[in-house]
Short mmCIF file of C-alpha atoms in Angstrom, two decimals:
data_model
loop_
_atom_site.label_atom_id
_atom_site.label_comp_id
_atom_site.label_asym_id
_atom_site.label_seq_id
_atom_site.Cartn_x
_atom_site.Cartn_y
_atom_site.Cartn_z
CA UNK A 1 222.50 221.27 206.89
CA UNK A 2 224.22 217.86 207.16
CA UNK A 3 226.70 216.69 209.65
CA UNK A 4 229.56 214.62 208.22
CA UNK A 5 231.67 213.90 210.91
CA UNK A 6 235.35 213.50 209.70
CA UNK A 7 236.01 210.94 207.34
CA UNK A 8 239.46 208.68 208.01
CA UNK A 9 241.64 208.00 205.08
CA UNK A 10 239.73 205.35 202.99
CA UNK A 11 242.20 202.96 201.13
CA UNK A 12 242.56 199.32 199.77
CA UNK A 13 244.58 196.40 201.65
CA UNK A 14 246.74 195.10 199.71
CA UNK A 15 246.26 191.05 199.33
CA UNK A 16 248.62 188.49 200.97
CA UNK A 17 250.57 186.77 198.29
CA UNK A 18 248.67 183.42 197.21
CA UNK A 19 251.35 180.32 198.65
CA UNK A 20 252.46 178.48 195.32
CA UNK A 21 251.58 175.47 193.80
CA UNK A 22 252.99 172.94 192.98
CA UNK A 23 251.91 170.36 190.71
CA UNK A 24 252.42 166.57 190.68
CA UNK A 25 254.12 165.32 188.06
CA UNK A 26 253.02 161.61 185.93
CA UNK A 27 255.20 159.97 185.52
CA UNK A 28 255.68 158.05 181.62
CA UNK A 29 255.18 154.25 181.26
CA UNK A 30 258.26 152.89 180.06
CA UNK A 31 255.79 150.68 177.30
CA UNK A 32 252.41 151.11 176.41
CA UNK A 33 250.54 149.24 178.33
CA UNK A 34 246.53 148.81 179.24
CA UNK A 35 244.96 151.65 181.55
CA UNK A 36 244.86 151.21 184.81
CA UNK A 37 243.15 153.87 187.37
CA UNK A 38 244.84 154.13 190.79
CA UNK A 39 243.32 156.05 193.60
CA UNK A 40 245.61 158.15 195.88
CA UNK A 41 244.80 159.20 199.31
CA UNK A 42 243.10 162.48 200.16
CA UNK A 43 245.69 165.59 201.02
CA UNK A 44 244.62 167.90 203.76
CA UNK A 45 245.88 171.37 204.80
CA UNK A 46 245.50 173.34 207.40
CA UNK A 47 243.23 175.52 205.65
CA UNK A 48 241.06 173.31 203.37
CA UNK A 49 240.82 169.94 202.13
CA UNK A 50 241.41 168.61 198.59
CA UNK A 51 241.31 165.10 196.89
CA UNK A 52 243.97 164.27 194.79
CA UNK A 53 242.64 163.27 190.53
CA UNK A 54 243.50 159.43 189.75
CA UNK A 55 246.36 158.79 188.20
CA UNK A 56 245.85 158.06 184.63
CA UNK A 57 249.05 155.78 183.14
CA UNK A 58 249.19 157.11 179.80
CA UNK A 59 247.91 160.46 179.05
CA UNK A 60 248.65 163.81 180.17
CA UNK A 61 245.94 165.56 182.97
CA UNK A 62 243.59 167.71 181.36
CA UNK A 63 244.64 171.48 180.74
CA UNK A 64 242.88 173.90 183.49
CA UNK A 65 239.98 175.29 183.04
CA UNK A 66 239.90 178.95 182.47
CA UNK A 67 236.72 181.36 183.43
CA UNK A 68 236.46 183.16 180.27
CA UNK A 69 233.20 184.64 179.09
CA UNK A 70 232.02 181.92 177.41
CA UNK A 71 232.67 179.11 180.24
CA UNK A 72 230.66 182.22 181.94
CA UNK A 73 228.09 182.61 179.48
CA UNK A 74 224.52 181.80 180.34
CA UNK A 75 222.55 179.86 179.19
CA UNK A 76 221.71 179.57 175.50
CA UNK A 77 224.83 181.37 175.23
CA UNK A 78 223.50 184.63 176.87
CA UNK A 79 226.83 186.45 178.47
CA UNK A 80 226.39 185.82 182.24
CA UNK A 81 224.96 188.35 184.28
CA UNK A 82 228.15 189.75 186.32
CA UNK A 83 227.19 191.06 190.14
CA UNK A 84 227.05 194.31 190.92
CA UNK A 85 229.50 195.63 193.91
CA UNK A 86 227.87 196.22 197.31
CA UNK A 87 227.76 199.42 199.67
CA UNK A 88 226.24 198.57 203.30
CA UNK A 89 224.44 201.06 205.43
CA UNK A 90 224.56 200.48 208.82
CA UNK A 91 221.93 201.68 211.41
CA UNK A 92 223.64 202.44 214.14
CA UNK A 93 221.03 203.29 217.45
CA UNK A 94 219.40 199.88 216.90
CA UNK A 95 222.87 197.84 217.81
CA UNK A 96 222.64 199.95 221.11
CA UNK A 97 220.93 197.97 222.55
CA UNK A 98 219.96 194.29 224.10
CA UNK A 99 216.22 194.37 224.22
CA UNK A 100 215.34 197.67 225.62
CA UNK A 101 218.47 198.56 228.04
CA UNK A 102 220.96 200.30 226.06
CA UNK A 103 224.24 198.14 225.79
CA UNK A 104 227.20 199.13 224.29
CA UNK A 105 228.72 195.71 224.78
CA UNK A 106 226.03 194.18 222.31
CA UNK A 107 226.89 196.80 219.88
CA UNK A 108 230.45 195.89 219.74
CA UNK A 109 229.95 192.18 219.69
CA UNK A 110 226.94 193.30 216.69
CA UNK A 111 229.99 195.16 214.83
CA UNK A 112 232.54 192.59 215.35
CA UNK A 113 230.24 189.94 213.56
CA UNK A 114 229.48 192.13 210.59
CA UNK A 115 232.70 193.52 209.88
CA UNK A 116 234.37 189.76 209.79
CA UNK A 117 230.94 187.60 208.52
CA UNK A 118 229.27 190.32 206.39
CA UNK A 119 230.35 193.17 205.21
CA UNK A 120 234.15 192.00 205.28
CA UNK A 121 236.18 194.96 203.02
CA UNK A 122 233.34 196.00 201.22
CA UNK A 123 232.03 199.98 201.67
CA UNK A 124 230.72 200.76 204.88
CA UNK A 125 228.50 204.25 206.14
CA UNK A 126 227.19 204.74 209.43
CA UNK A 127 224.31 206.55 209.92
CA UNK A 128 222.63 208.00 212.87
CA UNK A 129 219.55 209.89 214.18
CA UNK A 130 219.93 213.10 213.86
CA UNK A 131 219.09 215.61 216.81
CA UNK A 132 215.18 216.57 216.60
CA UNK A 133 214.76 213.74 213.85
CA UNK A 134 211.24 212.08 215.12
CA UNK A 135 209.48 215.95 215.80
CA UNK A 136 208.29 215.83 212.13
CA UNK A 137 206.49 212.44 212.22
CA UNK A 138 205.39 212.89 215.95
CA UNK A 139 203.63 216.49 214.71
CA UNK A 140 201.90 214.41 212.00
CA UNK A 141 200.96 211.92 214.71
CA UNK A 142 201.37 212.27 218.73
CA UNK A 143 201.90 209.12 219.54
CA UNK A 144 204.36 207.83 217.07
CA UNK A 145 207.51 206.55 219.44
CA UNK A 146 205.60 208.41 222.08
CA UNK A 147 207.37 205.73 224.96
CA UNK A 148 210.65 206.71 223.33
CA UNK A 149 213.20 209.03 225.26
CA UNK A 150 213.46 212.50 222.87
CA UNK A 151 217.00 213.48 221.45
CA UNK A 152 220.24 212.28 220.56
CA UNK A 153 222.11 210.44 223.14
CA UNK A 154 220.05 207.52 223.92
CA UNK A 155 221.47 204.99 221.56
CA UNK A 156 224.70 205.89 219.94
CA UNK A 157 227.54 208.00 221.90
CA UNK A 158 231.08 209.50 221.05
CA UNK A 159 232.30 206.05 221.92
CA UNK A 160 230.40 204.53 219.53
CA UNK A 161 231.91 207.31 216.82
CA UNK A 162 235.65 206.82 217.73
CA UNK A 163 235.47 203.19 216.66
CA UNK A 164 233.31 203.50 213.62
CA UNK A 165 235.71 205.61 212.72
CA UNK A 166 238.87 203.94 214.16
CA UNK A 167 237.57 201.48 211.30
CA UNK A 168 237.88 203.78 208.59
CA UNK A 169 233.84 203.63 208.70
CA UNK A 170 232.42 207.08 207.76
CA UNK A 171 229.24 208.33 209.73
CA UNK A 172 226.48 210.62 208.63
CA UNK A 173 223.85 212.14 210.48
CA UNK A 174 221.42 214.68 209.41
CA UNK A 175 219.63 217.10 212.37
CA UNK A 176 215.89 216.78 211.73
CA UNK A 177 215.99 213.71 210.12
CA UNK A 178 215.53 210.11 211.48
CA UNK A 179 218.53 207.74 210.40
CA UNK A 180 215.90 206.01 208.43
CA UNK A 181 215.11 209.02 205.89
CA UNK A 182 219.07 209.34 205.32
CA UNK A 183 219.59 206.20 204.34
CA UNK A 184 216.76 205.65 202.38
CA UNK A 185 218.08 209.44 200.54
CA UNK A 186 221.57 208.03 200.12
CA UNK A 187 220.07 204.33 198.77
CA UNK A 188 218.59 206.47 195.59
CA UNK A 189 221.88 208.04 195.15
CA UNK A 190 223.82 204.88 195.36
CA UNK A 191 221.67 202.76 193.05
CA UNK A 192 222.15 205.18 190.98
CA UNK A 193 225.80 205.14 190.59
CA UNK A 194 225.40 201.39 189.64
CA UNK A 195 225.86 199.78 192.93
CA UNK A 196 223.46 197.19 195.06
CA UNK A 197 222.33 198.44 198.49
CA UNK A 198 222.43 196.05 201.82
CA UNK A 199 221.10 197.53 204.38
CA UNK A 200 222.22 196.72 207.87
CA UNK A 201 219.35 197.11 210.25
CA UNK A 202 216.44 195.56 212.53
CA UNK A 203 214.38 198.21 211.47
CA UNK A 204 211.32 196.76 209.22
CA UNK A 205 210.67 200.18 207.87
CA UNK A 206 213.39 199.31 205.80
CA UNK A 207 211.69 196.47 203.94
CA UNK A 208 209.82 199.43 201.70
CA UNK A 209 213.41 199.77 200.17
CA UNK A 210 213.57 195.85 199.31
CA UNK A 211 214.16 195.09 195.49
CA UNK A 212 216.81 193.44 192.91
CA UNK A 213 219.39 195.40 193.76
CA UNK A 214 218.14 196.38 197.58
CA UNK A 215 218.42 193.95 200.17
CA UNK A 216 218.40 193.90 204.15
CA UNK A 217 221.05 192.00 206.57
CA UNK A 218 219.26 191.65 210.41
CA UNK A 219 221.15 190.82 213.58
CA UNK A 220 219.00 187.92 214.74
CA UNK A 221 219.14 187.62 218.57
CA UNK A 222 217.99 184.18 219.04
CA UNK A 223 220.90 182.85 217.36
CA UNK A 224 223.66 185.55 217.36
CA UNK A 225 224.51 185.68 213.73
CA UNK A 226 223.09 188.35 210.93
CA UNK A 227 220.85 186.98 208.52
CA UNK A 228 220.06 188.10 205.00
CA UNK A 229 216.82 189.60 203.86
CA UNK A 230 216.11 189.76 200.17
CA UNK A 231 213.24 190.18 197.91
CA UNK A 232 212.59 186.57 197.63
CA UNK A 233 212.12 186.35 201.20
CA UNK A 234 209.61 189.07 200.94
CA UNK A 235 207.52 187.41 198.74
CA UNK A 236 207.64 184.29 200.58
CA UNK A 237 206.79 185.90 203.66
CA UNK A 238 203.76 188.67 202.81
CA UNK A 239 202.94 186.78 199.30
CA UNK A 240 203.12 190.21 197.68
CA UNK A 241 205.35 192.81 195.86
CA UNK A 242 208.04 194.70 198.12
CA UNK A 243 206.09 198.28 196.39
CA UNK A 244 203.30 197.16 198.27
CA UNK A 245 204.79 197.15 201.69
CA UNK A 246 204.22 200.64 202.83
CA UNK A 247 200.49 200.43 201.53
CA UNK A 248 199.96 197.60 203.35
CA UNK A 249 201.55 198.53 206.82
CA UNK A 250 199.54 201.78 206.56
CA UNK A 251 196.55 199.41 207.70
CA UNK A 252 198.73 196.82 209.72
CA UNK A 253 199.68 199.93 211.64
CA UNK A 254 202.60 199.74 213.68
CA UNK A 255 202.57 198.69 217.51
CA UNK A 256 206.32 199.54 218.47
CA UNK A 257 205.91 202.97 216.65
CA UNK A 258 203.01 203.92 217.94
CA UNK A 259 201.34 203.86 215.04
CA UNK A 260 197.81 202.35 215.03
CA UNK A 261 196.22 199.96 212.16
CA UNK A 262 192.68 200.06 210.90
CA UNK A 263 192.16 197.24 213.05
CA UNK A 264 191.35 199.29 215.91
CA UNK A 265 189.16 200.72 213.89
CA UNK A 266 187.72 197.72 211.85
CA UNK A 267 188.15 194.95 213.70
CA UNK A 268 187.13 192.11 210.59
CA UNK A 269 189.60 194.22 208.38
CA UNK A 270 192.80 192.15 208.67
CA UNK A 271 195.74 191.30 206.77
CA UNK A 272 194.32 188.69 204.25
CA UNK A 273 191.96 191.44 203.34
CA UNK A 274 194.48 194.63 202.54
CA UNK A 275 196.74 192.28 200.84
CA UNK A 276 194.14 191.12 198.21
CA UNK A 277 192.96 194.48 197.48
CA UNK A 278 196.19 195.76 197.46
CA UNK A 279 196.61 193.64 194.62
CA UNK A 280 193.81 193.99 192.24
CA UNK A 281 195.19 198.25 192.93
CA UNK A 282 198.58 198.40 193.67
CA UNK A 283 198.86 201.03 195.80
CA UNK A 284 197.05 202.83 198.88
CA UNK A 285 196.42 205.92 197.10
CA UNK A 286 194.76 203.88 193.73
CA UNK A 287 192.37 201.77 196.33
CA UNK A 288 191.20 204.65 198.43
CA UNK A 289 190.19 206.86 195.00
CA UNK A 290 188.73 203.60 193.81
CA UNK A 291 186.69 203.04 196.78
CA UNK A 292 185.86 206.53 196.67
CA UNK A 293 184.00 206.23 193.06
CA UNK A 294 182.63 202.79 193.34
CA UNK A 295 182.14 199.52 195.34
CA UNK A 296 185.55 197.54 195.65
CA UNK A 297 185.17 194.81 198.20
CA UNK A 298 182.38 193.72 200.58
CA UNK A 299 180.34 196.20 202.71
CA UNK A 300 182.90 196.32 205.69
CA UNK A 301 186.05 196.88 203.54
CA UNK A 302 184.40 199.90 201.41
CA UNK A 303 182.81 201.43 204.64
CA UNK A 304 186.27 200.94 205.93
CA UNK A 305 188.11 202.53 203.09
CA UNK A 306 185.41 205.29 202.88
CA UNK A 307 185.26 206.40 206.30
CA UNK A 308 188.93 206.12 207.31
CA UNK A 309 190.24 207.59 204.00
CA UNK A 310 192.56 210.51 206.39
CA UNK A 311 193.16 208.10 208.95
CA UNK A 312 195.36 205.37 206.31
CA UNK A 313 196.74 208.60 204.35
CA UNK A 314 197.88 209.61 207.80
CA UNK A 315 199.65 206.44 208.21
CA UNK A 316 201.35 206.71 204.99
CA UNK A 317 202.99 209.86 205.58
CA UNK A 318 204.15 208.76 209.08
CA UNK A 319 205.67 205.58 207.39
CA UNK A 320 206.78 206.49 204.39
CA UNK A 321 210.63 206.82 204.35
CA UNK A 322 212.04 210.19 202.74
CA UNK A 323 213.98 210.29 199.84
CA UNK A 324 215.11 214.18 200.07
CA UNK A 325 217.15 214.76 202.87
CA UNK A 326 219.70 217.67 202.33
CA UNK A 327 222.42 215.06 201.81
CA UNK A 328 225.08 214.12 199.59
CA UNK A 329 226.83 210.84 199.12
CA UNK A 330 230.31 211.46 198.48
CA UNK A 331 232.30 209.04 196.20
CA UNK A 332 234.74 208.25 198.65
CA UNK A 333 232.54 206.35 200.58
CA UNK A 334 232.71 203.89 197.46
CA UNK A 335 235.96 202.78 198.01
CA UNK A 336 237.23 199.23 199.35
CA UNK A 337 237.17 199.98 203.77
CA UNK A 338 240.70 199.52 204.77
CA UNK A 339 240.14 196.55 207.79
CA UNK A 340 243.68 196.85 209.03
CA UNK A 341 242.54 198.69 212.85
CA UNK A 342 239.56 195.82 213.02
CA UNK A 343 240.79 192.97 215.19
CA UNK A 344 242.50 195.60 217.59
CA UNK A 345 239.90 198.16 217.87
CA UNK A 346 237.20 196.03 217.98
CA UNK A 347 238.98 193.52 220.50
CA UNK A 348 239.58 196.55 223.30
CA UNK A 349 235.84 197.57 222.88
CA UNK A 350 234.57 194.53 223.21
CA UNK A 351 236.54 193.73 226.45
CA UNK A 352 235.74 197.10 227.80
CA UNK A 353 231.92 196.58 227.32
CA UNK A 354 232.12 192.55 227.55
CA UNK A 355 229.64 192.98 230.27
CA UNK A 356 227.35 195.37 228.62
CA UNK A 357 227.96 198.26 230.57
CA UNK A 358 227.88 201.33 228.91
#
């Protein structure tokens, strides 16, 4: 059965009240005379800059604009597409650590940059590893996170909890279940309810979920920010479609998993060479009952595909994310995340763990 750990009260913060404006007035020529453009000096605030219209001697400025739907429309008139509202899922054990050492300062500094540079007041659930969650893929395969240490506890603690919580952050975790299979379970659901999906993670496993309406956001080490991950980057980087991924990481295998490619195998079968059969087929399952019935690429690939048919359906069950987990979004963990405890819960953790004990 699922584990919801208690959920905080969930409500909106109210905005501050916009500072007025006021406008300049123009002052009316006493005689018509010929126009004459003056230009004023730029105005600066303290929180942006502006610079001032020229004055124009003899006719009124121009009303403001206003954003209706047609200034929104599209083009050929098409109504503009409006954006979809966002729910992040954030994978907790991965923000553990720095490198391999487990770090509880680098998850707080990880947290502090995504609640103020990404995910701001938008909805927000944790979710962790469940106790026992790798035994399923590890029966299926021994060595899949072999080098790993077993159980709950090495990433993520009850410290970690409090202030995910603290932050009116709900957390989910699921015993028998890695953190991945929730997510990608609670994804479906949300998509469903007509939301878009960012998922907060390192993880590439992830990048199986990537579409229109599924993106990823990574920490990025090297320069200390998160970066966005979306399906154009995809395509970009592996020059095929997101649907493809698993397929094709069923023969790239998996080196920090544990989970071998066909390479070991097949030494001349590389990535240039599952990505154009992948293709012309689509998926793994269409090229290995194609290759099964008749000749589809030179003699290495089809002795390849014939002989290691188990071995690359094997793969696929180890890396395919589930979708079923016994769990159930719940609607409040829609609603706008109420920031107010940020700055002073995530300020005390971060000086408590500044030096990455834990």
């Amino acid at each position: 059965m699922p584990v919801t750990l208690p959920l905080p009260a969930v409500g909106a913060v109210a905005a501050s009240p916009l500072a007025p404006v006021t406008a300049t007035g123009v002052a009316k020529p006493p005689r018509p005379r010929p126009l004459r453009l003056r230009a004023t000096p730029a105005t600066t605030t303290s929180s942006s800059s502006s610079t001032s219209a020229s004055a124009v001697s003899s006719t009124p400025p121009p009303p403001p604009v206003r954003h209706s739907r047609k200034h929104l429309a599209g083009r050929d008139g098409a109504p503009a597409k409006l954006s979809k509202p966002r729910v992040f899922f954030l994978d907790v054990n991965p923000l553990c650590f720095r490198g391999s050492q487990r770090s509880l300062g680098a998850f707080a500094r990880w947290l502090a940059l995504f609640f103020s540079h990404v995910s701001l007041r938008d909805p927000v659930v944790a979710v962790l590893d469940g106790e026992g969650g790798n035994e399923y893929r590890r029966r299926l395969l021994p060595s899949y996170k072999a080098h790993r240490a077993r159980g709950v506890g090495t990433g993520a603690d009850s410290r970690v909890i409090d202030v995910l919580r603290e932050c009116n952050v709900p957390v989910v975790r699921v015993d028998g279940y890695e953190a991945d299979d929730v997510v990608a379970t609670l994804t479906e659901q949300v998509l469903q309810k007509g939301y878009r999906v960012v998922i907060a993670s390192p993880d590439k496993d992830f990048k199986q979920l990537i579409s229109e309406d599924v993106q990823l956001v990574m920490p990025i080490p090297e320069i200390g920010r998160w970066s966005f991950y979306t399906l154009r980057h995809y395509v970009a980087q592996y020059n095929c479609d997101p649907t493809a991924d698993l397929s094709l990481r069923c023969f790239m295998g998996d080196g920090a998993d544990g989970v071998p490619g066909i390479q070991q195998l097949v030494p001349g079968f590389g990535r240039k060479t599952a990505v154009k059969l992948l293709k012309k087929h689509g998926s793994l399952e269409n090229l290995l009952n194609a290759a099964a019935m008749r000749t589809v690429g030179k003699d290495y690939a089809q002795d390849a595909l014939t002989k290691h048919a188990d071995f690359l359906r094997k793969n696929y069950e180890v890396l395919s994310l589930k979708r079923d987990v016994n769990v159930q979004l719940d609607d409040r963990w829609l609603s706008t995340r109420n920031t107010c405890n940020d700055t002073s819960v995530l300020s005390d953790f971060i000086l408590k763990f500044d030096e990455g004990r834990s």
